[in-house]
mmCIF file of C-alpha atoms (C1' of nucleotides) in Angstrom:
data_model
loop_
_atom_site.group_PDB
_atom_site.id
_atom_site.type_symbol
_atom_site.label_atom_id
_atom_site.label_comp_id
_atom_site.label_asym_id
_atom_site.label_seq_id
_atom_site.Cartn_x
_atom_site.Cartn_y
_atom_site.Cartn_z
ATOM 1 C CA UNK A 1384 32.894 -4.166 -225.660
ATOM 2 C CA UNK A 1385 35.285 -6.998 -226.927
ATOM 3 C CA UNK A 1386 38.338 -4.779 -227.415
ATOM 4 C CA UNK A 1387 37.662 -4.240 -223.479
ATOM 5 C CA UNK A 1388 37.555 -7.925 -222.481
ATOM 6 C CA UNK A 1389 40.257 -8.679 -224.978
ATOM 7 C CA UNK A 1390 42.932 -6.820 -223.431
ATOM 8 C CA UNK A 1391 45.933 -7.841 -221.594
ATOM 9 C CA UNK A 1392 46.512 -5.061 -219.361
ATOM 10 C CA UNK A 1393 50.087 -3.989 -218.305
ATOM 11 C CA UNK A 1394 51.295 -4.691 -214.873
ATOM 12 C CA UNK A 1395 51.162 -1.623 -213.770
ATOM 13 C CA UNK A 1396 47.639 -0.881 -215.649
ATOM 14 C CA UNK A 1397 45.934 -3.853 -213.580
ATOM 15 C CA UNK A 1398 44.411 -2.640 -210.293
ATOM 16 C CA UNK A 1399 43.037 0.511 -211.866
ATOM 17 C CA UNK A 1400 40.027 -0.359 -214.153
ATOM 18 C CA UNK A 1401 40.017 3.138 -215.758
ATOM 19 C CA UNK A 1402 43.482 3.301 -216.736
ATOM 20 C CA UNK A 1403 42.952 -0.845 -218.215
ATOM 21 C CA UNK A 1404 40.219 0.733 -219.673
ATOM 22 C CA UNK A 1405 41.576 3.964 -221.206
ATOM 23 C CA UNK A 1406 43.915 1.317 -222.470
ATOM 24 C CA UNK A 1407 41.762 -0.330 -224.511
ATOM 25 C CA UNK A 1408 40.606 2.655 -226.202
ATOM 26 C CA UNK A 1409 44.372 2.783 -227.677
ATOM 27 C CA UNK A 1410 44.394 0.020 -228.747
ATOM 28 C CA UNK A 1411 43.617 -0.796 -232.360
ATOM 29 C CA UNK A 1412 39.968 0.028 -232.354
ATOM 30 C CA UNK A 1413 38.042 -3.121 -234.439
ATOM 31 C CA UNK A 1414 36.438 -2.709 -237.089
ATOM 32 C CA UNK A 1415 32.511 -1.379 -237.404
ATOM 33 C CA UNK A 1416 33.124 0.092 -234.033
ATOM 34 C CA UNK A 1417 33.402 3.869 -235.119
ATOM 35 C CA UNK A 1418 29.337 3.437 -237.048
ATOM 36 C CA UNK A 1419 28.157 1.562 -233.543
ATOM 37 C CA UNK A 1420 29.589 5.616 -232.271
ATOM 38 C CA UNK A 1421 28.767 7.761 -235.149
ATOM 39 C CA UNK A 1422 25.859 8.123 -237.177
ATOM 40 C CA UNK A 1423 25.793 8.717 -240.798
ATOM 41 C CA UNK A 1424 23.745 11.113 -242.904
ATOM 42 C CA UNK A 1425 22.517 11.082 -246.213
ATOM 43 C CA UNK A 1426 19.760 12.803 -248.066
ATOM 44 C CA UNK A 1427 16.282 11.156 -249.763
ATOM 45 C CA UNK A 1428 14.179 12.616 -251.650
ATOM 46 C CA UNK A 1429 10.657 12.129 -249.904
ATOM 47 C CA UNK A 1430 6.882 12.701 -250.126
ATOM 48 C CA UNK A 1431 7.028 16.698 -249.404
ATOM 49 C CA UNK A 1432 11.021 17.216 -251.071
ATOM 50 C CA UNK A 1433 13.883 16.002 -249.778
ATOM 51 C CA UNK A 1434 15.715 15.456 -246.063
ATOM 52 C CA UNK A 1435 18.239 14.819 -244.114
ATOM 53 C CA UNK A 1436 18.094 11.502 -242.482
ATOM 54 C CA UNK A 1437 20.813 10.212 -239.970
ATOM 55 C CA UNK A 1438 20.688 6.272 -239.110
ATOM 56 C CA UNK A 1439 22.865 4.561 -236.407
ATOM 57 C CA UNK A 1440 24.122 0.956 -236.484
ATOM 58 C CA UNK A 1441 20.874 0.165 -235.247
ATOM 59 C CA UNK A 1442 18.470 2.101 -237.631
ATOM 60 C CA UNK A 1443 17.168 5.338 -238.586
ATOM 61 C CA UNK A 1444 17.723 7.479 -236.029
ATOM 62 C CA UNK A 1445 16.493 11.287 -237.258
ATOM 63 C CA UNK A 1446 15.103 12.725 -240.154
ATOM 64 C CA UNK A 1447 14.729 16.432 -240.937
ATOM 65 C CA UNK A 1448 13.709 18.689 -243.644
ATOM 66 C CA UNK A 1449 16.628 21.319 -243.404
ATOM 67 C CA UNK A 1450 17.992 23.240 -245.732
ATOM 68 C CA UNK A 1451 21.292 21.718 -246.222
ATOM 69 C CA UNK A 1452 23.661 19.316 -244.586
ATOM 70 C CA UNK A 1453 25.057 21.910 -241.568
ATOM 71 C CA UNK A 1454 21.946 22.757 -240.515
ATOM 72 C CA UNK A 1455 20.613 19.224 -240.188
ATOM 73 C CA UNK A 1456 23.847 18.553 -238.175
ATOM 74 C CA UNK A 1457 22.925 21.229 -236.271
ATOM 75 C CA UNK A 1458 19.870 20.110 -235.159
ATOM 76 C CA UNK A 1459 21.169 16.755 -234.763
ATOM 77 C CA UNK A 1460 23.605 17.890 -232.573
ATOM 78 C CA UNK A 1461 21.493 19.516 -230.386
ATOM 79 C CA UNK A 1462 19.602 16.585 -229.871
ATOM 80 C CA UNK A 1463 22.055 13.671 -229.737
ATOM 81 C CA UNK A 1464 25.064 13.382 -228.443
ATOM 82 C CA UNK A 1465 27.356 11.461 -230.866
ATOM 83 C CA UNK A 1466 28.919 12.547 -234.198
ATOM 84 C CA UNK A 1467 27.581 12.987 -237.664
ATOM 85 C CA UNK A 1468 29.695 11.844 -240.666
ATOM 86 C CA UNK A 1469 28.479 11.633 -244.211
ATOM 87 C CA UNK A 1470 26.885 8.502 -245.154
ATOM 88 C CA UNK A 1471 27.178 7.956 -248.575
ATOM 89 C CA UNK A 1472 24.100 6.530 -250.972
ATOM 90 C CA UNK A 1473 20.825 6.080 -248.906
ATOM 91 C CA UNK A 1474 20.037 2.289 -248.153
ATOM 92 C CA UNK A 1475 16.994 1.393 -250.403
ATOM 93 C CA UNK A 1476 14.906 0.395 -247.793
ATOM 94 C CA UNK A 1477 14.920 3.782 -246.597
ATOM 95 C CA UNK A 1478 14.317 5.228 -250.293
ATOM 96 C CA UNK A 1479 10.803 2.753 -250.660
ATOM 97 C CA UNK A 1480 9.901 3.932 -247.308
ATOM 98 C CA UNK A 1481 10.006 7.421 -248.082
ATOM 99 C CA UNK A 1482 8.898 7.271 -251.544
ATOM 100 C CA UNK A 1483 5.580 5.282 -250.584
ATOM 101 C CA UNK A 1484 5.034 6.099 -247.142
ATOM 102 C CA UNK A 1485 4.894 2.609 -245.774
ATOM 103 C CA UNK A 1486 7.775 2.247 -243.303
ATOM 104 C CA UNK A 1487 7.014 -1.524 -242.586
ATOM 105 C CA UNK A 1488 10.645 -3.511 -241.995
ATOM 106 C CA UNK A 1489 12.638 -0.458 -241.423
ATOM 107 C CA UNK A 1490 14.597 -0.343 -238.638
ATOM 108 C CA UNK A 1491 14.445 2.258 -236.503
ATOM 109 C CA UNK A 1492 16.991 3.668 -233.887
ATOM 110 C CA UNK A 1493 14.727 4.687 -231.064
ATOM 111 C CA UNK A 1494 16.363 4.911 -228.226
ATOM 112 C CA UNK A 1495 16.670 7.577 -226.432
ATOM 113 C CA UNK A 1496 13.143 8.310 -226.024
ATOM 114 C CA UNK A 1497 11.191 8.999 -222.637
ATOM 115 C CA UNK A 1498 8.934 6.171 -222.371
ATOM 116 C CA UNK A 1499 5.486 8.878 -222.184
ATOM 117 C CA UNK A 1500 7.005 10.093 -226.286
ATOM 118 C CA UNK A 1501 7.720 6.345 -226.949
ATOM 119 C CA UNK A 1502 4.339 5.572 -226.093
ATOM 120 C CA UNK A 1503 2.926 8.042 -228.306
ATOM 121 C CA UNK A 1504 4.721 6.757 -230.696
ATOM 122 C CA UNK A 1505 4.072 3.244 -231.303
ATOM 123 C CA UNK A 1506 0.626 4.782 -230.561
ATOM 124 C CA UNK A 1507 1.085 6.855 -234.103
ATOM 125 C CA UNK A 1508 2.942 4.113 -236.105
ATOM 126 C CA UNK A 1509 0.087 2.167 -235.998
ATOM 127 C CA UNK A 1510 -2.284 4.644 -237.549
ATOM 128 C CA UNK A 1511 -2.605 2.745 -241.143
ATOM 129 C CA UNK A 1512 -1.988 4.636 -244.156
ATOM 130 C CA UNK A 1513 -5.080 6.507 -245.940
ATOM 131 C CA UNK A 1514 -6.848 6.789 -242.095
ATOM 132 C CA UNK A 1515 -6.123 9.513 -239.063
ATOM 133 C CA UNK A 1516 -7.012 9.439 -235.707
ATOM 134 C CA UNK A 1517 -7.075 12.231 -233.364
ATOM 135 C CA UNK A 1518 -4.942 13.371 -230.467
ATOM 136 C CA UNK A 1519 -6.984 12.189 -227.913
ATOM 137 C CA UNK A 1520 -7.147 8.772 -229.351
ATOM 138 C CA UNK A 1521 -3.465 8.538 -228.590
ATOM 139 C CA UNK A 1522 -3.807 10.198 -225.461
ATOM 140 C CA UNK A 1523 -6.586 6.975 -224.771
ATOM 141 C CA UNK A 1524 -4.384 4.349 -226.030
ATOM 142 C CA UNK A 1525 -1.603 4.563 -224.099
ATOM 143 C CA UNK A 1526 -3.559 4.973 -220.884
ATOM 144 C CA UNK A 1527 -3.134 9.336 -220.539
ATOM 145 C CA UNK A 1528 -6.659 9.671 -221.662
ATOM 146 C CA UNK A 1529 -6.311 13.908 -220.172
ATOM 147 C CA UNK A 1530 -2.780 14.228 -221.415
ATOM 148 C CA UNK A 1531 -4.163 15.109 -225.070
ATOM 149 C CA UNK A 1532 -1.169 18.665 -225.519
ATOM 150 C CA UNK A 1533 1.297 16.675 -224.285
ATOM 151 C CA UNK A 1534 0.842 14.059 -226.998
ATOM 152 C CA UNK A 1535 0.722 16.813 -229.229
ATOM 153 C CA UNK A 1536 4.167 17.944 -227.846
ATOM 154 C CA UNK A 1537 5.590 14.389 -228.496
ATOM 155 C CA UNK A 1538 4.511 13.560 -231.799
ATOM 156 C CA UNK A 1539 6.219 17.491 -232.096
ATOM 157 C CA UNK A 1540 9.127 16.090 -231.350
ATOM 158 C CA UNK A 1541 8.985 12.668 -233.130
ATOM 159 C CA UNK A 1542 12.825 12.044 -234.355
ATOM 160 C CA UNK A 1543 11.097 10.326 -237.219
ATOM 161 C CA UNK A 1544 8.023 11.892 -238.749
ATOM 162 C CA UNK A 1545 6.951 10.248 -242.167
ATOM 163 C CA UNK A 1546 8.537 6.787 -241.019
ATOM 164 C CA UNK A 1547 6.262 7.390 -237.888
ATOM 165 C CA UNK A 1548 3.400 8.616 -239.299
ATOM 166 C CA UNK A 1549 2.229 11.899 -236.819
ATOM 167 C CA UNK A 1550 1.275 13.588 -240.332
ATOM 168 C CA UNK A 1551 -2.232 11.045 -239.326
ATOM 169 C CA UNK A 1552 -2.662 12.774 -236.253
ATOM 170 C CA UNK A 1553 -4.825 15.100 -236.534
ATOM 171 C CA UNK A 1554 -7.564 17.213 -234.660
ATOM 172 C CA UNK A 1555 -10.847 15.747 -232.877
ATOM 173 C CA UNK A 1556 -12.723 18.798 -233.877
ATOM 174 C CA UNK A 1557 -11.583 18.279 -237.763
ATOM 175 C CA UNK A 1558 -9.151 20.487 -238.004
ATOM 176 C CA UNK A 1559 -5.874 19.193 -239.239
ATOM 177 C CA UNK A 1560 -3.925 20.667 -236.941
ATOM 178 C CA UNK A 1561 -0.107 21.326 -236.715
ATOM 179 C CA UNK A 1562 2.907 19.521 -238.136
ATOM 180 C CA UNK A 1563 7.048 19.597 -238.259
ATOM 181 C CA UNK A 1564 7.314 20.077 -241.922
ATOM 182 C CA UNK A 1565 4.011 22.900 -241.814
ATOM 183 C CA UNK A 1566 0.452 21.973 -241.871
ATOM 184 C CA UNK A 1567 0.134 22.401 -246.039
ATOM 185 C CA UNK A 1568 2.810 19.595 -246.156
ATOM 186 C CA UNK A 1569 0.372 17.551 -243.464
ATOM 187 C CA UNK A 1570 -2.673 17.982 -245.443
ATOM 188 C CA UNK A 1571 -0.707 17.415 -248.905
ATOM 189 C CA UNK A 1572 0.557 13.882 -247.158
ATOM 190 C CA UNK A 1573 -2.992 12.862 -246.266
ATOM 191 C CA UNK A 1574 -4.740 13.701 -249.468
ATOM 192 C CA UNK A 1575 -1.495 11.800 -251.043
ATOM 193 C CA UNK A 1576 -2.350 8.605 -248.904
ATOM 194 C CA UNK A 1577 -6.167 9.326 -250.242
ATOM 195 C CA UNK A 1578 -7.838 10.539 -247.141
ATOM 196 C CA UNK A 1579 -10.457 12.112 -247.813
ATOM 197 C CA UNK A 1580 -10.093 15.442 -245.788
ATOM 198 C CA UNK A 1581 -12.936 17.251 -248.049
ATOM 199 C CA UNK A 1582 -15.846 14.709 -246.464
ATOM 200 C CA UNK A 1583 -13.949 15.205 -243.254
ATOM 201 C CA UNK A 1584 -14.302 18.377 -243.048
ATOM 202 C CA UNK A 1585 -17.913 18.365 -244.370
ATOM 203 C CA UNK A 1586 -19.207 15.905 -241.561
ATOM 204 C CA UNK A 1587 -17.187 18.224 -239.143
ATOM 205 C CA UNK A 1588 -19.173 21.158 -240.004
ATOM 206 C CA UNK A 1589 -22.432 19.264 -239.436
ATOM 207 C CA UNK A 1590 -20.998 18.285 -236.327
ATOM 208 C CA UNK A 1591 -20.567 14.192 -237.362
ATOM 209 C CA UNK A 1592 -16.875 13.163 -236.237
ATOM 210 C CA UNK A 1593 -18.431 9.378 -235.630
ATOM 211 C CA UNK A 1594 -20.289 7.064 -238.277
ATOM 212 C CA UNK A 1595 -22.255 3.717 -238.542
ATOM 213 C CA UNK A 1596 -24.048 1.346 -239.526
ATOM 214 C CA UNK A 1597 -27.318 0.513 -238.958
ATOM 215 C CA UNK A 1598 -26.575 -3.466 -240.110
ATOM 216 C CA UNK A 1599 -23.706 -3.729 -238.329
ATOM 217 C CA UNK A 1600 -23.971 -1.624 -235.244
ATOM 218 C CA UNK A 1601 -20.182 -0.886 -235.273
ATOM 219 C CA UNK A 1602 -19.755 3.045 -235.098
ATOM 220 C CA UNK A 1603 -16.122 4.273 -237.079
ATOM 221 C CA UNK A 1604 -14.279 7.354 -237.160
ATOM 222 C CA UNK A 1605 -15.195 8.392 -240.765
ATOM 223 C CA UNK A 1606 -11.631 7.775 -242.252
ATOM 224 C CA UNK A 1607 -11.707 4.046 -241.296
ATOM 225 C CA UNK A 1608 -11.366 1.693 -244.077
ATOM 226 C CA UNK A 1609 -13.998 -0.059 -242.955
ATOM 227 C CA UNK A 1610 -16.562 3.276 -242.725
ATOM 228 C CA UNK A 1611 -16.279 3.930 -246.050
ATOM 229 C CA UNK A 1612 -17.593 1.264 -246.917
ATOM 230 C CA UNK A 1613 -21.055 1.940 -245.555
ATOM 231 C CA UNK A 1614 -24.120 1.738 -247.714
ATOM 232 C CA UNK A 1615 -25.904 5.171 -247.595
ATOM 233 C CA UNK A 1616 -29.321 4.003 -246.788
ATOM 234 C CA UNK A 1617 -27.504 2.945 -243.340
ATOM 235 C CA UNK A 1618 -25.311 5.373 -242.703
ATOM 236 C CA UNK A 1619 -25.791 7.055 -239.790
ATOM 237 C CA UNK A 1620 -22.965 10.275 -237.943
ATOM 238 C CA UNK A 1621 -22.944 10.661 -234.356
ATOM 239 C CA UNK A 1622 -21.269 13.336 -232.827
ATOM 240 C CA UNK A 1623 -19.694 11.721 -229.898
ATOM 241 C CA UNK A 1624 -18.607 8.412 -229.312
ATOM 242 C CA UNK A 1625 -21.106 7.888 -226.408
ATOM 243 C CA UNK A 1626 -24.226 9.022 -228.912
ATOM 244 C CA UNK A 1627 -23.385 5.832 -231.141
ATOM 245 C CA UNK A 1628 -22.939 3.929 -228.171
ATOM 246 C CA UNK A 1629 -26.543 4.796 -226.352
ATOM 247 C CA UNK A 1630 -27.769 3.923 -229.621
ATOM 248 C CA UNK A 1631 -26.847 0.771 -229.366
ATOM 249 C CA UNK A 1632 -23.499 0.777 -231.616
ATOM 250 C CA UNK A 1633 -19.758 -0.654 -230.601
ATOM 251 C CA UNK A 1634 -16.728 0.622 -231.526
ATOM 252 C CA UNK A 1635 -15.083 -0.645 -234.508
ATOM 253 C CA UNK A 1636 -11.683 -2.984 -234.050
ATOM 254 C CA UNK A 1637 -10.210 -1.444 -236.013
ATOM 255 C CA UNK A 1638 -10.231 2.062 -235.995
ATOM 256 C CA UNK A 1639 -10.969 1.938 -231.983
ATOM 257 C CA UNK A 1640 -12.754 4.425 -231.757
ATOM 258 C CA UNK A 1641 -12.762 6.624 -228.271
ATOM 259 C CA UNK A 1642 -8.956 4.588 -227.842
ATOM 260 C CA UNK A 1643 -10.637 1.630 -226.632
ATOM 261 C CA UNK A 1644 -8.433 -1.244 -225.504
ATOM 262 C CA UNK A 1645 -7.913 -4.144 -227.880
ATOM 263 C "C1'" DC B 745 16.110 20.318 -207.271
ATOM 264 C "C1'" DC B 746 12.224 23.250 -208.164
ATOM 265 C "C1'" DT B 747 9.669 26.057 -210.334
ATOM 266 C "C1'" DA B 748 7.470 28.230 -214.761
ATOM 267 C "C1'" DA B 749 6.393 27.879 -218.901
ATOM 268 C "C1'" DG B 750 4.820 26.539 -223.551
ATOM 269 C "C1'" DG B 751 3.117 23.611 -226.899
ATOM 270 C "C1'" DC B 752 1.185 19.564 -233.601
ATOM 271 C "C1'" DT B 753 -5.496 19.794 -228.104
ATOM 272 C "C1'" DT B 754 -9.975 19.790 -226.290
ATOM 273 C "C1'" DA B 755 -14.041 20.666 -223.157
ATOM 274 C "C1'" DG B 756 -16.618 23.974 -221.680
ATOM 275 C "C1'" DG B 757 -18.458 28.313 -220.412
ATOM 276 C "C1'" DC C 7 -18.510 30.798 -232.092
ATOM 277 C "C1'" DC C 8 -14.521 32.554 -230.035
ATOM 278 C "C1'" DC C 9 -12.531 31.671 -225.672
ATOM 279 C "C1'" DT C 10 -10.333 29.972 -221.760
ATOM 280 C "C1'" DA C 11 -8.056 27.237 -219.034
ATOM 281 C "C1'" DA C 12 -7.238 22.078 -217.661
ATOM 282 C "C1'" DG C 13 -3.881 19.347 -218.178
ATOM 283 C "C1'" DC C 14 0.457 17.365 -218.317
ATOM 284 C "C1'" DC C 15 4.690 16.170 -220.281
ATOM 285 C "C1'" DT C 16 9.190 18.714 -220.919
ATOM 286 C "C1'" DT C 17 12.996 21.750 -220.838
ATOM 287 C "C1'" DA C 18 15.008 26.021 -219.402
ATOM 288 C "C1'" DG C 19 16.231 28.765 -215.930
#
DNA sequence: CCTAAGGCTTAGG
DNA sequence: CCCTAAGCCTTAG
């Protein structure tokens, strides 16, 4: 910190770096220091209703749909050791992200996450709007194929839901799965993003979890944008990825069923 | 530091 | 089809 470096200690301070450091803190704080320490909260109208959002100087750090600012502050403090101050009006980029569901380019402050959690969220962030992937897909992608349940736990702790679209992660058996804001909200969000949940359900009822085209020999998750273009005459459903592969299909490079590496 | 319990799951019986 | 327990990261104790 420039304050500490530029501080000219009194002779008596010279031997003790701690005293010198404390002294530096006592001299004038530079403008902006407060915002490097404190977070600011704002309220934004999101697709699921009003949410509270905390931002640091690095970006958006926390988003929750609490009842009021006190409740939000309490949940923020139970997780972050940093003061929370009122932040005025929300940045346009944030408002846009929460209204459109497109968070590209928005800065997030994800410091403090465990490496596993960070990996899970990074994978979740790659799921395009309008598509869904299973929890097991994330587990595969991050190289922990059996940590499926831990993936759910990590997503449940997503500090910035909506911005990192954990609602696009659903169960392998075709059910929606749990969600921080509740299952109904998850379903509403997905329908809003034009995920055809009715089709997903219909297929699941028939034990179809993968679909392929016999012209391209490519197999996809049903919600994959490429799967939605398969001509009915060439459409084939599969229960497992293995069955599709045995039939000569290879995983789609876009939705990467099974979590295949790039 | 260690153990236990529990969570936005899933495969297998 | 329902039920169980494996499996694994976190956190509470």
